[in-house]
Coordinates of C-alpha atoms and ligand atoms in Angstrom, one line a residue:
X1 CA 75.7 111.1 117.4
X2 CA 79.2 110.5 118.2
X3 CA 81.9 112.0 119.7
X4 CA 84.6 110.1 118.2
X5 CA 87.5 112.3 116.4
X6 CA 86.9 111.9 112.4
X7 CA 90.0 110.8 110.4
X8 CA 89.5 111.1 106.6
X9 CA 91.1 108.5 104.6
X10 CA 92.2 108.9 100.9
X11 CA 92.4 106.5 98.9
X12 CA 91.0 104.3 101.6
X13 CA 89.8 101.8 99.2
X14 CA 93.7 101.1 98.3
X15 CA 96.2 99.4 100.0
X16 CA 98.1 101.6 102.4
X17 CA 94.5 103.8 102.9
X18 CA 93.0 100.5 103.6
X19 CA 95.2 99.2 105.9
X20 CA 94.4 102.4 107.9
X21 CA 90.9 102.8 107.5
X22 CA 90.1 99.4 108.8
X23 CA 92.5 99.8 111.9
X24 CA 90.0 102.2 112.6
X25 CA 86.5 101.1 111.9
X26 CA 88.0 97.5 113.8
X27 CA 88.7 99.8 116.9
X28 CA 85.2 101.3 117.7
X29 CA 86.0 102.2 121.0
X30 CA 89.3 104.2 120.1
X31 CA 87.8 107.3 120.1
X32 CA 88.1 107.5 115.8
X33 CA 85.3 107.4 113.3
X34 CA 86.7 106.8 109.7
X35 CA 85.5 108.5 106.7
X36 CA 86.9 106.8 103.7
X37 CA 87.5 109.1 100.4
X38 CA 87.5 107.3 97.1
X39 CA 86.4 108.3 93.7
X40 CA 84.0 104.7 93.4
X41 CA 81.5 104.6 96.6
X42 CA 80.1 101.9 94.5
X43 CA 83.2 99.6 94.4
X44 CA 83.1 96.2 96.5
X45 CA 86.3 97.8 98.7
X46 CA 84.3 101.3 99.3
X47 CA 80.8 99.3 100.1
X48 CA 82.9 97.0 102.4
X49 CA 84.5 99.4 104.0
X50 CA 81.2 101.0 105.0
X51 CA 79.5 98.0 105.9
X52 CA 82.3 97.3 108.6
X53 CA 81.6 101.0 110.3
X54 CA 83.1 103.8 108.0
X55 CA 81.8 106.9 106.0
X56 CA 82.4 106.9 102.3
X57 CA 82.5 109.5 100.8
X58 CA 83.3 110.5 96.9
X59 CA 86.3 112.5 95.9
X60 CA 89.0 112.8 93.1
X61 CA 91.8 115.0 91.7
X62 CA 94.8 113.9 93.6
X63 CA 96.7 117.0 93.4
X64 CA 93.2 119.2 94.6
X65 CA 92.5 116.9 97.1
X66 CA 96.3 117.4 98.5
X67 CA 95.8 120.8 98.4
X68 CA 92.7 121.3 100.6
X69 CA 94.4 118.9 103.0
X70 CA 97.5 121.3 103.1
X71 CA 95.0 124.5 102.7
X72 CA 93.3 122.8 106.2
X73 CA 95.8 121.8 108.3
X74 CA 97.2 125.3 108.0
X75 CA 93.5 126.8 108.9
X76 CA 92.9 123.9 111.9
X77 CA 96.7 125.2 113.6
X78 CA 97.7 121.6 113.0
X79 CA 100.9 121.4 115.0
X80 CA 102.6 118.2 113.0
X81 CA 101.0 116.7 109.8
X82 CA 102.8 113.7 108.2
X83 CA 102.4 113.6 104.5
X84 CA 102.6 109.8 103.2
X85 CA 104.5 110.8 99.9
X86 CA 106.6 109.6 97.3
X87 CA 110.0 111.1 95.2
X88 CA 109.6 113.4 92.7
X89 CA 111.1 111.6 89.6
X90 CA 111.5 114.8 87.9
X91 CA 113.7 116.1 90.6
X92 CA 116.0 113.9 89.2
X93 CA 115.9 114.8 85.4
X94 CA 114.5 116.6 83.0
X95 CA 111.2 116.0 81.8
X96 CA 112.8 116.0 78.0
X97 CA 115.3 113.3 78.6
X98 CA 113.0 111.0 76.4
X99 CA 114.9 107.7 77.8
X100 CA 111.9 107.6 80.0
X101 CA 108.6 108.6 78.7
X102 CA 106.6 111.4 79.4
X103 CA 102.7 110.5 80.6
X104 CA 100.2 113.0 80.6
X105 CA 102.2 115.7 79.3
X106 CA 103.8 116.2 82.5
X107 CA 105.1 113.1 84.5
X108 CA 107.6 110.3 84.5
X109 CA 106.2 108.1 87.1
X110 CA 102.3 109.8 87.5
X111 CA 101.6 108.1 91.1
X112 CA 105.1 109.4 92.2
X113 CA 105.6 112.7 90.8
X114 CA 101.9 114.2 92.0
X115 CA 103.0 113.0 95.7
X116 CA 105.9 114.3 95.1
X117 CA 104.8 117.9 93.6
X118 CA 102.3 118.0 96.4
X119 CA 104.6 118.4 98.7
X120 CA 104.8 122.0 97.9
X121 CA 101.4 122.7 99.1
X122 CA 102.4 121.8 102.6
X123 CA 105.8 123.8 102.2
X124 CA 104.1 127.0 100.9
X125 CA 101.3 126.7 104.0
X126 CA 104.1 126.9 106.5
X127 CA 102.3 123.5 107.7
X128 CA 105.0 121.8 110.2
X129 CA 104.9 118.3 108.2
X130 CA 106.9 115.0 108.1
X131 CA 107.1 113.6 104.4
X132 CA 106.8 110.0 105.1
X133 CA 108.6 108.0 102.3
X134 CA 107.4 104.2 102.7
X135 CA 109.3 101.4 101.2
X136 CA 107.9 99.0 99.2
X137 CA 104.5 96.7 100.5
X138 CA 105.8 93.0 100.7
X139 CA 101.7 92.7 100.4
X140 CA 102.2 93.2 96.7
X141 CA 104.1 90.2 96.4
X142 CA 101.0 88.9 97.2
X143 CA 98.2 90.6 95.1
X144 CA 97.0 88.3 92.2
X145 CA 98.1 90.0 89.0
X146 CA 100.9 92.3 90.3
X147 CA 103.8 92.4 88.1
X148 CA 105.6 92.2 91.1
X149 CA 104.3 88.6 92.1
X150 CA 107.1 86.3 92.4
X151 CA 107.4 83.5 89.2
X152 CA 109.2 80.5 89.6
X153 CA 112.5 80.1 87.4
X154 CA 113.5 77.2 85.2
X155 CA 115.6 76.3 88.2
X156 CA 112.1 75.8 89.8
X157 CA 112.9 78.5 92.1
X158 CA 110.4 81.7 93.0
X159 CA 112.4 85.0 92.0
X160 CA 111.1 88.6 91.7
X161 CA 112.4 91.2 89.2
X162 CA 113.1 94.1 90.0
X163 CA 115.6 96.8 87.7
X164 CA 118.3 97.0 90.7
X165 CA 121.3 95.1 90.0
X166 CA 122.4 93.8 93.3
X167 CA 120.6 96.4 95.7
X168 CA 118.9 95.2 98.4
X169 CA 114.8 95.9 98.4
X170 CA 113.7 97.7 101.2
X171 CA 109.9 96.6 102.0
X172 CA 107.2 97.1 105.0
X173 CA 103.7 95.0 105.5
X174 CA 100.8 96.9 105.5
X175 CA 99.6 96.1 108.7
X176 CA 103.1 97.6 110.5
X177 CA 102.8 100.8 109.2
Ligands
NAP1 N1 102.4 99.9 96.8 C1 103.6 100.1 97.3 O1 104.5 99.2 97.3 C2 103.9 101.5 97.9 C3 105.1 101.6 98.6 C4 105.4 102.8 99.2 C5 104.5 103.8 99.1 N2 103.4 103.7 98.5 C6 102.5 104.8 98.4 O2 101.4 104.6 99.2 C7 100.3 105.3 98.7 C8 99.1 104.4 98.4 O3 99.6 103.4 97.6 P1 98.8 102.0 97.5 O4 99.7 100.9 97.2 O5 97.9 101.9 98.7 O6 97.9 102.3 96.2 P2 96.5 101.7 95.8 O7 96.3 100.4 96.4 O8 96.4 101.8 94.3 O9 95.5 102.7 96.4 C9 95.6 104.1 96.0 C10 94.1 104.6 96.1 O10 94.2 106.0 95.7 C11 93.0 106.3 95.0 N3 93.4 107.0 93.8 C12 94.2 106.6 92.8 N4 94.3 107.5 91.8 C13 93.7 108.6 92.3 C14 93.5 109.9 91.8 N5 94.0 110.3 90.6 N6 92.7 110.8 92.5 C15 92.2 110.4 93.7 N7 92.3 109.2 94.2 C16 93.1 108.3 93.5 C17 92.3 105.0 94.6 O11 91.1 104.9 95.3 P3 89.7 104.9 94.6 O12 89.8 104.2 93.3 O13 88.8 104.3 95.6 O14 89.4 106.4 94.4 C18 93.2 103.9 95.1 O15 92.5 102.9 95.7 C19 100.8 106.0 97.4 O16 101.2 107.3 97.8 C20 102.0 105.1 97.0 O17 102.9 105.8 96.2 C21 103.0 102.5 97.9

């Protein structure tokens, strides 16, 4: 039996859950235990995740799982929870402006808008909570098969593409956040 503190980590087989969850189970004597939530126990990232010192556990339904967290922090007197999130694209137009397509009946950008809708459960709650907004992960620059890998040019010269004109590309490494 421990006495360490548990922190439960959705999505900890992903990249910004990971990044976390291992900060933890690589800290044994920080006073943390992790317990990693994903919906695949059996995938390599879950099993190695508990063979370096974590708990996994199964969950799924992003939107439910927000909800209990919101529904407990409120219960547990949580004085400050920070909510990683993401924008609500629908906040910024309809769902029937078709220049974008609707997914699942009711998104734009599914891995935004839940986030972004599950803000609401940490509003209504009264929970005191910072929406953290992250920029992009540089990491993903680096993950084999992201569309976001950089390709070299005719000009032999590595470019990424990105639909922002001129704009400048905010970005953060998973290991500084
Ligand atoms: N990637 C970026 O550049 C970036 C930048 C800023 C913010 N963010 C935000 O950071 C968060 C995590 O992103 P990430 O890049 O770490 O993504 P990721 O690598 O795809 O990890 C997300 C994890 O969430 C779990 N998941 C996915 N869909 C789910 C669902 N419907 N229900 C329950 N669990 C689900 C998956 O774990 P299992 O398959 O193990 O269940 C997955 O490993 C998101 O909120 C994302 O919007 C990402």
């Amino acid at each position: 039996m421990t006495d360490a503190k548990i922190v439960a980590v959705i999505g900890a087989a992903g990249a910004q859950g990971g990044g976390l969850a291992r900060a933890i189970v690589d800290d044994p004597h920080g006073g943390f235990a992790c317990r990693a939530v994903t919906r695949e126990p059996a995938s390599n990232r879950a099993r190695a995740l508990a063979e370096r010192g974590a708990e996994v556990v199964r969950a799924d339904k992003e939107l439910e799982q927000a909800s209990h967290l919101a529904g407990a922090a409120k219960a547990a007197g949580v004085h400050h929870a920070v909510w990683s999130t993401q924008q609500n694209s629908r906040d910024r137009g309809a769902l029937e402006d078709d220049r974008f397509p609707t997914l699942q009946g009711r998104y734009k950008v599914p891995h935004w808008d839940a986030k972004g809708e599950a803000n609401q459960f940490f509003i209504d709650h009264g929970v005191p909570t910072t929406f953290l907004l992250l920029p992009t992960f540089w990491d993903n620059l680096l993950t084999p098969g992201a569309p976001q890998r950089p390709q070299r040019g005719p000009d032999g010269v590595l470019a990424i593409t990105a639909p922002m004109g001129d704009m400048s590309l905010p970005g953060i490494a998973l290991g500084d956040h």
